[in-house]
GROMACS .gro file of C-alpha atoms in nm:
model
  404
    1MET     CA    1  -2.415  -2.234   1.711
    2ARG     CA    2  -2.513  -2.246   1.342
    3LEU     CA    3  -2.555  -1.944   1.115
    4ASN     CA    4  -2.733  -1.952   0.786
    5ARG     CA    5  -2.580  -1.773   0.490
    6LYS     CA    6  -2.793  -1.461   0.531
    7GLN     CA    7  -2.700  -1.427   0.899
    8PHE     CA    8  -2.328  -1.474   0.831
    9LEU     CA    9  -2.320  -1.226   0.544
   10ALA     CA   10  -2.500  -0.975   0.763
   11LEU     CA   11  -2.233  -1.023   1.029
   12VAL     CA   12  -1.956  -0.985   0.772
   13GLY     CA   13  -2.114  -0.665   0.647
   14ARG     CA   14  -2.137  -0.519   0.995
   15GLY     CA   15  -1.783  -0.631   1.072
   16ALA     CA   16  -1.646  -0.470   0.756
   17ALA     CA   17  -1.824  -0.144   0.825
   18ALA     CA   18  -1.704  -0.143   1.184
   19SER     CA   19  -1.348  -0.214   1.076
   20VAL     CA   20  -1.341   0.071   0.825
   21ALA     CA   21  -1.510   0.311   1.065
   22ALA     CA   22  -1.269   0.225   1.345
   23ALA     CA   23  -0.949   0.213   1.146
   24SER     CA   24  -1.005   0.471   0.875
   25VAL     CA   25  -0.793   0.781   0.906
   26GLY     CA   26  -1.045   0.987   0.715
   27GLY     CA   27  -1.361   0.889   0.908
   28ALA     CA   28  -1.720   0.806   0.822
   29SER     CA   29  -1.726   0.977   0.484
   30GLU     CA   30  -1.444   0.752   0.369
   31ALA     CA   31  -1.630   0.440   0.480
   32ARG     CA   32  -1.926   0.550   0.273
   33ALA     CA   33  -1.704   0.617  -0.027
   34GLN     CA   34  -1.551   0.272   0.007
   35THR     CA   35  -1.879   0.081   0.018
   36SER     CA   36  -2.141   0.295  -0.153
   37PRO     CA   37  -2.307   0.095  -0.434
   38SER     CA   38  -2.427   0.414  -0.600
   39ALA     CA   39  -2.079   0.559  -0.650
   40LYS     CA   40  -2.013   0.641  -1.014
   41VAL     CA   41  -1.801   0.388  -1.203
   42LYS     CA   42  -1.599   0.552  -1.478
   43LYS     CA   43  -1.470   0.418  -1.807
   44GLU     CA   44  -1.110   0.354  -1.901
   45VAL     CA   45  -0.944   0.462  -2.224
   46ARG     CA   46  -0.665   0.274  -2.395
   47GLY     CA   47  -0.364   0.317  -2.620
   48SER     CA   48  -0.315   0.652  -2.789
   49ALA     CA   49  -0.620   0.792  -2.606
   50ILE     CA   50  -0.416   0.792  -2.284
   51LYS     CA   51  -0.269   1.143  -2.284
   52GLY     CA   52  -0.194   1.420  -2.040
   53THR     CA   53  -0.112   1.198  -1.742
   54THR     CA   54   0.265   1.256  -1.746
   55ASP     CA   55   0.215   1.632  -1.763
   56ALA     CA   56  -0.041   1.625  -1.483
   57VAL     CA   57   0.182   1.425  -1.248
   58ARG     CA   58   0.505   1.617  -1.312
   59ARG     CA   59   0.327   1.951  -1.277
   60PHE     CA   60   0.171   1.844  -0.948
   61ILE     CA   61   0.505   1.729  -0.805
   62SER     CA   62   0.668   2.053  -0.910
   63THR     CA   63   0.401   2.287  -0.773
   64SER     CA   64   0.269   2.114  -0.460
   65SER     CA   65   0.335   2.323  -0.152
   66LEU     CA   66   0.297   2.254   0.217
   67ARG     CA   67   0.165   2.607   0.265
   68GLU     CA   68  -0.129   2.533   0.039
   69MET     CA   69  -0.217   2.193   0.185
   70PRO     CA   70  -0.535   2.196   0.398
   71PRO     CA   71  -0.499   2.150   0.776
   72ASP     CA   72  -0.677   1.812   0.769
   73VAL     CA   73  -0.429   1.684   0.510
   74LEU     CA   74  -0.137   1.786   0.732
   75ALA     CA   75  -0.300   1.626   1.037
   76GLN     CA   76  -0.373   1.299   0.859
   77GLY     CA   77  -0.026   1.296   0.712
   78ARG     CA   78   0.128   1.320   1.059
   79ARG     CA   79  -0.094   1.038   1.184
   80CYS     CA   80   0.008   0.818   0.893
   81LEU     CA   81   0.374   0.894   0.959
   82ILE     CA   82   0.341   0.794   1.325
   83ASP     CA   83   0.180   0.466   1.220
   84GLY     CA   84   0.439   0.420   0.945
   85PHE     CA   85   0.736   0.467   1.174
   86GLY     CA   86   0.579   0.229   1.426
   87VAL     CA   87   0.530  -0.057   1.181
   88LEU     CA   88   0.874   0.010   1.028
   89LEU     CA   89   1.048  -0.023   1.363
   90ALA     CA   90   0.847  -0.333   1.452
   91GLY     CA   91   0.921  -0.486   1.112
   92SER     CA   92   1.293  -0.417   1.138
   93THR     CA   93   1.325  -0.728   1.356
   94ALA     CA   94   1.181  -0.963   1.090
   95GLY     CA   95   1.409  -1.215   0.922
   96GLY     CA   96   1.371  -1.068   0.576
   97SER     CA   97   1.444  -0.720   0.709
   98GLN     CA   98   1.770  -0.843   0.859
   99ILE     CA   99   1.877  -0.986   0.524
  100LEU     CA  100   1.803  -0.660   0.342
  101ARG     CA  101   1.987  -0.469   0.614
  102GLN     CA  102   2.295  -0.687   0.570
  103TYR     CA  103   2.277  -0.647   0.193
  104ALA     CA  104   2.255  -0.268   0.224
  105GLN     CA  105   2.551  -0.258   0.459
  106LYS     CA  106   2.770  -0.476   0.237
  107SER     CA  107   2.673  -0.306  -0.089
  108SER     CA  108   2.689   0.057   0.011
  109GLY     CA  109   2.996   0.274   0.005
  110ALA     CA  110   2.833   0.609   0.072
  111LYS     CA  111   2.721   0.713   0.421
  112GLU     CA  112   2.413   0.922   0.354
  113ALA     CA  113   2.105   0.793   0.536
  114THR     CA  114   2.009   0.576   0.832
  115VAL     CA  115   1.859   0.229   0.829
  116LEU     CA  116   1.633   0.231   1.135
  117GLY     CA  117   1.620  -0.048   1.390
  118ARG     CA  118   1.765  -0.167   1.716
  119ASP     CA  119   2.118  -0.096   1.591
  120PRO     CA  120   2.095   0.178   1.326
  121ILE     CA  121   2.345   0.181   1.040
  122VAL     CA  122   2.426   0.451   0.783
  123VAL     CA  123   2.438   0.361   0.414
  124SER     CA  124   2.360   0.525   0.079
  125ALA     CA  125   2.019   0.691   0.044
  126ALA     CA  126   1.897   0.431  -0.207
  127HIS     CA  127   2.005   0.141   0.014
  128ALA     CA  128   1.851   0.301   0.323
  129ALA     CA  129   1.528   0.341   0.127
  130LEU     CA  130   1.540  -0.027   0.032
  131ALA     CA  131   1.601  -0.156   0.384
  132ASN     CA  132   1.357   0.075   0.562
  133ALA     CA  133   1.074   0.008   0.316
  134GLY     CA  134   1.136  -0.365   0.349
  135SER     CA  135   1.095  -0.328   0.725
  136GLY     CA  136   0.784  -0.114   0.680
  137HIS     CA  137   0.604  -0.386   0.485
  138ALA     CA  138   0.760  -0.689   0.657
  139LEU     CA  139   0.472  -0.750   0.900
  140ASP     CA  140   0.196  -0.654   0.653
  141TYR     CA  141   0.081  -0.405   0.915
  142ASP     CA  142   0.120  -0.082   0.714
  143ASP     CA  143  -0.167   0.145   0.614
  144THR     CA  144  -0.391   0.079   0.314
  145GLN     CA  145  -0.546   0.315   0.061
  146LEU     CA  146  -0.927   0.320   0.042
  147SER     CA  147  -1.111   0.323  -0.289
  148THR     CA  148  -1.358   0.574  -0.425
  149THR     CA  149  -1.577   0.339  -0.631
  150PRO     CA  150  -1.670  -0.031  -0.615
  151ASP     CA  151  -1.483  -0.124  -0.933
  152ARG     CA  152  -1.153  -0.023  -0.771
  153THR     CA  153  -1.114  -0.349  -0.579
  154PHE     CA  154  -0.954  -0.322  -0.237
  155GLY     CA  155  -0.649  -0.527  -0.329
  156LEU     CA  156  -0.584  -0.312  -0.637
  157LEU     CA  157  -0.488  -0.015  -0.423
  158THR     CA  158  -0.163   0.050  -0.244
  159HIS     CA  159   0.004   0.056   0.094
  160PRO     CA  160   0.090   0.421   0.031
  161THR     CA  161   0.302   0.516   0.331
  162THR     CA  162   0.579   0.256   0.330
  163PRO     CA  163   0.757   0.331  -0.001
  164THR     CA  164   0.691   0.704   0.018
  165LEU     CA  165   0.796   0.750   0.381
  166SER     CA  166   1.118   0.555   0.340
  167ALA     CA  167   1.215   0.742   0.021
  168ALA     CA  168   1.141   1.082   0.172
  169LEU     CA  169   1.327   0.993   0.491
  170ALA     CA  170   1.642   0.879   0.310
  171VAL     CA  171   1.662   1.176   0.072
  172ALA     CA  172   1.570   1.427   0.342
  173GLU     CA  173   1.852   1.301   0.562
  174ARG     CA  174   2.099   1.309   0.275
  175THR     CA  175   2.006   1.662   0.170
  176GLY     CA  176   1.959   1.802   0.520
  177ALA     CA  177   1.599   1.894   0.444
  178SER     CA  178   1.371   2.040   0.711
  179GLY     CA  179   1.088   1.853   0.874
  180ALA     CA  180   0.845   2.067   0.677
  181ALA     CA  181   1.011   1.973   0.348
  182PHE     CA  182   1.003   1.605   0.450
  183LEU     CA  183   0.630   1.624   0.525
  184GLU     CA  184   0.564   1.809   0.198
  185ALA     CA  185   0.749   1.543  -0.001
  186TYR     CA  186   0.575   1.258   0.181
  187LEU     CA  187   0.227   1.401   0.120
  188THR     CA  188   0.310   1.472  -0.245
  189GLY     CA  189   0.429   1.114  -0.295
  190VAL     CA  190   0.127   0.959  -0.125
  191GLU     CA  191  -0.107   1.165  -0.343
  192VAL     CA  192   0.072   1.058  -0.661
  193ALA     CA  193   0.073   0.689  -0.567
  194CYS     CA  194  -0.291   0.687  -0.458
  195LYS     CA  195  -0.426   0.875  -0.758
  196MET     CA  196  -0.226   0.661  -1.002
  197ALA     CA  197  -0.361   0.347  -0.833
  198GLU     CA  198  -0.713   0.478  -0.885
  199VAL     CA  199  -0.642   0.566  -1.249
  200ILE     CA  200  -0.499   0.237  -1.372
  201ASP     CA  201  -0.740  -0.026  -1.502
  202PRO     CA  202  -0.820  -0.286  -1.231
  203ASN     CA  203  -0.690  -0.542  -1.480
  204HIS     CA  204  -0.347  -0.443  -1.349
  205TYR     CA  205  -0.412  -0.614  -1.015
  206GLU     CA  206  -0.627  -0.893  -1.156
  207ARG     CA  207  -0.342  -0.999  -1.386
  208GLY     CA  208  -0.119  -1.046  -1.083
  209PHE     CA  209   0.070  -0.721  -1.029
  210HIS     CA  210   0.129  -0.611  -0.669
  211SER     CA  211   0.028  -0.246  -0.669
  212THR     CA  212   0.245  -0.148  -0.374
  213GLY     CA  213   0.544  -0.254  -0.582
  214THR     CA  214   0.431  -0.106  -0.911
  215LEU     CA  215   0.254   0.215  -0.802
  216GLY     CA  216   0.455   0.259  -0.483
  217ALA     CA  217   0.761   0.328  -0.697
  218PHE     CA  218   0.595   0.643  -0.828
  219GLY     CA  219   0.512   0.763  -0.478
  220ALA     CA  220   0.874   0.711  -0.377
  221ALA     CA  221   1.001   0.884  -0.690
  222ALA     CA  222   0.766   1.180  -0.640
  223ALA     CA  223   0.885   1.227  -0.281
  224ALA     CA  224   1.251   1.194  -0.378
  225GLY     CA  225   1.216   1.422  -0.681
  226LYS     CA  226   1.041   1.683  -0.470
  227LEU     CA  227   1.324   1.689  -0.216
  228MET     CA  228   1.588   1.696  -0.492
  229LYS     CA  229   1.409   1.996  -0.646
  230LEU     CA  230   1.392   1.846  -0.994
  231ASN     CA  231   1.255   2.070  -1.266
  232GLU     CA  232   0.958   1.961  -1.477
  233ALA     CA  233   1.172   1.821  -1.758
  234GLN     CA  234   1.372   1.614  -1.511
  235LEU     CA  235   1.050   1.499  -1.342
  236ALA     CA  236   0.917   1.376  -1.677
  237HIS     CA  237   1.235   1.173  -1.728
  238MET     CA  238   1.207   1.045  -1.371
  239LEU     CA  239   0.853   0.921  -1.435
  240ALA     CA  240   0.962   0.742  -1.753
  241ILE     CA  241   1.257   0.581  -1.575
  242THR     CA  242   1.028   0.470  -1.293
  243SER     CA  243   0.788   0.324  -1.550
  244SER     CA  244   1.068   0.096  -1.671
  245LEU     CA  245   1.162  -0.004  -1.318
  246SER     CA  246   0.808  -0.060  -1.185
  247ALA     CA  247   0.763  -0.423  -1.077
  248GLY     CA  248   0.615  -0.665  -0.824
  249ILE     CA  249   0.388  -0.968  -0.865
  250ARG     CA  250   0.141  -1.135  -0.632
  251VAL     CA  251   0.285  -1.484  -0.660
  252ASN     CA  252   0.519  -1.377  -0.381
  253PHE     CA  253   0.243  -1.312  -0.126
  254GLY     CA  254   0.323  -1.520   0.181
  255SER     CA  255   0.699  -1.492   0.139
  256MET     CA  256   0.978  -1.243   0.209
  257SER     CA  257   0.944  -1.118  -0.147
  258LYS     CA  258   0.611  -0.947  -0.079
  259PRO     CA  259   0.784  -0.684   0.138
  260LEU     CA  260   1.068  -0.689  -0.115
  261ASN     CA  261   0.820  -0.550  -0.369
  262ALA     CA  262   0.772  -0.245  -0.146
  263ALA     CA  263   1.145  -0.225  -0.075
  264ARG     CA  264   1.244  -0.228  -0.441
  265ALA     CA  265   0.967   0.020  -0.524
  266CYS     CA  266   1.119   0.262  -0.276
  267GLU     CA  267   1.476   0.206  -0.390
  268ASN     CA  268   1.375   0.234  -0.756
  269GLY     CA  269   1.195   0.562  -0.693
  270VAL     CA  270   1.501   0.712  -0.525
  271PHE     CA  271   1.727   0.575  -0.799
  272ALA     CA  272   1.506   0.717  -1.076
  273ALA     CA  273   1.504   1.062  -0.917
  274GLU     CA  274   1.879   1.052  -0.855
  275ILE     CA  275   1.984   0.968  -1.209
  276ALA     CA  276   1.726   1.206  -1.356
  277SER     CA  277   1.881   1.483  -1.146
  278GLN     CA  278   2.216   1.406  -1.313
  279GLY     CA  279   2.080   1.430  -1.667
  280PHE     CA  280   1.975   1.071  -1.733
  281THR     CA  281   1.682   1.067  -1.976
  282GLY     CA  282   1.366   0.870  -2.036
  283GLY     CA  283   1.076   0.915  -2.272
  284ASP     CA  284   0.903   1.252  -2.253
  285PHE     CA  285   0.564   1.091  -2.185
  286GLY     CA  286   0.638   0.777  -1.988
  287LEU     CA  287   0.286   0.732  -1.853
  288ASP     CA  288   0.099   0.800  -2.178
  289GLY     CA  289   0.010   0.633  -2.506
  290PRO     CA  290   0.022   0.273  -2.627
  291TRP     CA  291   0.374   0.217  -2.493
  292GLY     CA  292   0.338   0.407  -2.168
  293PHE     CA  293   0.297   0.276  -1.816
  294PHE     CA  294  -0.083   0.281  -1.789
  295GLN     CA  295  -0.137   0.088  -2.111
  296VAL     CA  296   0.149  -0.160  -2.084
  297LEU     CA  297   0.102  -0.255  -1.720
  298GLY     CA  298  -0.269  -0.183  -1.683
  299ASP     CA  299  -0.431  -0.212  -2.024
  300GLY     CA  300  -0.595   0.126  -1.979
  301ALA     CA  301  -0.660   0.425  -1.753
  302ASP     CA  302  -0.948   0.638  -1.629
  303LEU     CA  303  -0.808   0.984  -1.698
  304ASP     CA  304  -1.084   1.165  -1.509
  305ARG     CA  305  -0.946   1.023  -1.184
  306LEU     CA  306  -0.609   1.195  -1.235
  307ILE     CA  307  -0.612   1.494  -1.469
  308GLY     CA  308  -0.733   1.792  -1.269
  309ARG     CA  309  -0.780   1.573  -0.960
  310LEU     CA  310  -0.438   1.563  -0.798
  311GLY     CA  311  -0.486   1.731  -0.461
  312LYS     CA  312  -0.855   1.786  -0.547
  313PRO     CA  313  -0.933   1.626  -0.306
  314TRP     CA  314  -0.628   1.483  -0.135
  315ALA     CA  315  -0.661   1.104  -0.128
  316ILE     CA  316  -0.517   1.083   0.223
  317VAL     CA  317  -0.839   1.239   0.358
  318ASN     CA  318  -1.092   1.157   0.085
  319PRO     CA  319  -1.149   0.866   0.055
  320GLY     CA  320  -0.878   0.822   0.318
  321VAL     CA  321  -0.627   0.565   0.438
  322SER     CA  322  -0.701   0.286   0.684
  323PHE     CA  323  -0.481   0.160   0.966
  324LYS     CA  324  -0.477  -0.218   0.992
  325PRO     CA  325  -0.630  -0.391   1.296
  326TYR     CA  326  -0.436  -0.712   1.217
  327PRO     CA  327  -0.086  -0.766   1.067
  328CYS     CA  328  -0.202  -0.973   0.771
  329GLY     CA  329  -0.368  -0.943   0.431
  330SER     CA  330  -0.640  -0.676   0.451
  331LEU     CA  331  -0.882  -0.881   0.242
  332SER     CA  332  -0.924  -1.113   0.540
  333HIS     CA  333  -1.010  -0.843   0.794
  334PRO     CA  334  -1.390  -0.825   0.751
  335SER     CA  335  -1.417  -1.204   0.795
  336MET     CA  336  -1.188  -1.191   1.098
  337ASP     CA  337  -1.402  -0.913   1.246
  338ALA     CA  338  -1.715  -1.123   1.188
  339MET     CA  339  -1.559  -1.429   1.349
  340LEU     CA  340  -1.444  -1.225   1.648
  341LYS     CA  341  -1.795  -1.089   1.690
  342VAL     CA  342  -1.946  -1.438   1.680
  343VAL     CA  343  -1.709  -1.592   1.935
  344THR     CA  344  -1.724  -1.297   2.175
  345ASP     CA  345  -2.098  -1.229   2.152
  346HIS     CA  346  -2.174  -1.594   2.222
  347ASP     CA  347  -1.866  -1.671   2.434
  348LEU     CA  348  -1.784  -1.968   2.213
  349LYS     CA  349  -1.503  -2.198   2.320
  350PRO     CA  350  -1.290  -2.383   2.065
  351ASP     CA  351  -1.428  -2.723   2.164
  352GLN     CA  352  -1.780  -2.600   2.092
  353ILE     CA  353  -1.700  -2.536   1.725
  354LYS     CA  354  -1.725  -2.835   1.494
  355ALA     CA  355  -1.643  -2.657   1.167
  356VAL     CA  356  -1.625  -2.314   1.010
  357ARG     CA  357  -1.757  -2.240   0.662
  358LEU     CA  358  -1.651  -1.911   0.506
  359ARG     CA  359  -1.821  -1.780   0.194
  360ALA     CA  360  -1.638  -1.516  -0.007
  361GLY     CA  361  -1.567  -1.418  -0.365
  362ASN     CA  362  -1.266  -1.525  -0.566
  363ASN     CA  363  -1.118  -1.177  -0.524
  364ILE     CA  364  -1.092  -1.261  -0.152
  365LEU     CA  365  -1.010  -1.632  -0.156
  366GLU     CA  366  -0.752  -1.640  -0.434
  367PRO     CA  367  -0.502  -1.404  -0.263
  368LEU     CA  368  -0.564  -1.580   0.072
  369ARG     CA  369  -0.452  -1.901  -0.090
  370TYR     CA  370  -0.268  -2.105   0.171
  371ALA     CA  371  -0.485  -2.392   0.297
  372VAL     CA  372  -0.209  -2.495   0.537
  373ALA     CA  373   0.042  -2.230   0.638
  374LYS     CA  374   0.399  -2.356   0.669
  375ASN     CA  375   0.531  -2.039   0.832
  376GLU     CA  376   0.429  -1.700   0.968
  377LEU     CA  377   0.442  -1.531   0.628
  378GLU     CA  378   0.206  -1.781   0.468
  379ALA     CA  379  -0.018  -1.756   0.777
  380LYS     CA  380  -0.089  -1.393   0.687
  381PHE     CA  381  -0.265  -1.523   0.374
  382SER     CA  382  -0.424  -1.839   0.515
  383VAL     CA  383  -0.796  -1.831   0.595
  384PRO     CA  384  -0.784  -2.146   0.815
  385PHE     CA  385  -0.503  -1.998   1.025
  386LEU     CA  386  -0.664  -1.657   1.053
  387MET     CA  387  -1.001  -1.796   1.159
  388SER     CA  388  -0.831  -2.035   1.401
  389ALA     CA  389  -0.630  -1.755   1.561
  390ILE     CA  390  -0.950  -1.564   1.635
  391ILE     CA  391  -1.123  -1.874   1.771
  392LEU     CA  392  -0.830  -1.988   1.987
  393ARG     CA  393  -0.684  -1.656   2.101
  394ARG     CA  394  -0.961  -1.404   2.024
  395ARG     CA  395  -0.696  -1.186   1.869
  396ALA     CA  396  -0.450  -1.190   1.581
  397GLY     CA  397  -0.164  -0.960   1.667
  398MET     CA  398   0.210  -0.972   1.620
  399ARG     CA  399   0.251  -1.255   1.873
  400GLU     CA  400   0.015  -1.479   1.681
  401PHE     CA  401   0.223  -1.437   1.364
  402THR     CA  402   0.552  -1.586   1.473
  403ASP     CA  403   0.720  -1.920   1.406
  404GLU     CA  404   0.829  -1.945   1.769
   0.00000   0.00000   0.00000
């Protein structure tokens, strides 16, 4: 069977829409927000014009309350936590997760929080955060933030649950917090990470930063700071400390260091909150101005997406968060959906396919850069492997991504 370009692009479009509609936590309105060409694109400001973001974030962390969160936010938060715990436990068996687990066990003296897995261990809260977040991102199966406008490219945004969940879990266990306090901290952290990812200039991702590492640290810090009951001055210092620790680059996609970006983000967030609680200081306005986070790491910010918008609406429901249908880079999913539709609709067998030609933009093909995957981690970012898995197995689940 041969498809011309118009037919294939039509299939890709239907596949992408179906994927978002099926996997989106928020529902149809989120799918429209993700793809609507008429959505308003806003303008970034730079340098000294970036002001008010530190105050907005610290005030939101300080004042957010579970009692005031809408029922749909609570419901979606619980769904994301169920998914997050599932992918964390599944990822705890990965090779990289085992290495981080061993590191945490050897390096930690305190017994404060549990590293989840087949054989749980108890280590310091920061080390538990590191190991659990590494497991949560190990399979590349964790949830993904949706965007509100077309200029916020899909890859720019974060995997919001993994760093935030693991930070909240570790600190909640250490402090003996209630389930309600844990949920409140988690939802606060997700909102901070998602809104900050929307605010920063897309140049941040295009230059090679991995947003789950850079922005995920702020979600983890917000959750940890909430549970530690930091005051607004301490929260401002925490945000500045996190700005100095924020890191993660995309060159490591297809290796154990991609989940390490999420793991370090989580650990750094807990660490920043912990030392801020003990009086450690940072700049008063760590996110603002020519030397602040948004300018230095992003070359600008769209302030209208953050100031006055935290919790208005909550990002977890509008535009929403999507659950992954495949444990691999999300940029490949619409093409995988389209290929699955072609082979199932026409009952194509592998020996009937001479070649596959995939047309996509550089924003898709550059991250999915492995022409020949040498291992399961590279396979998650290899178009030939991903297309072949669908053709040969008509699925691409955890069993397809193993070296065994």
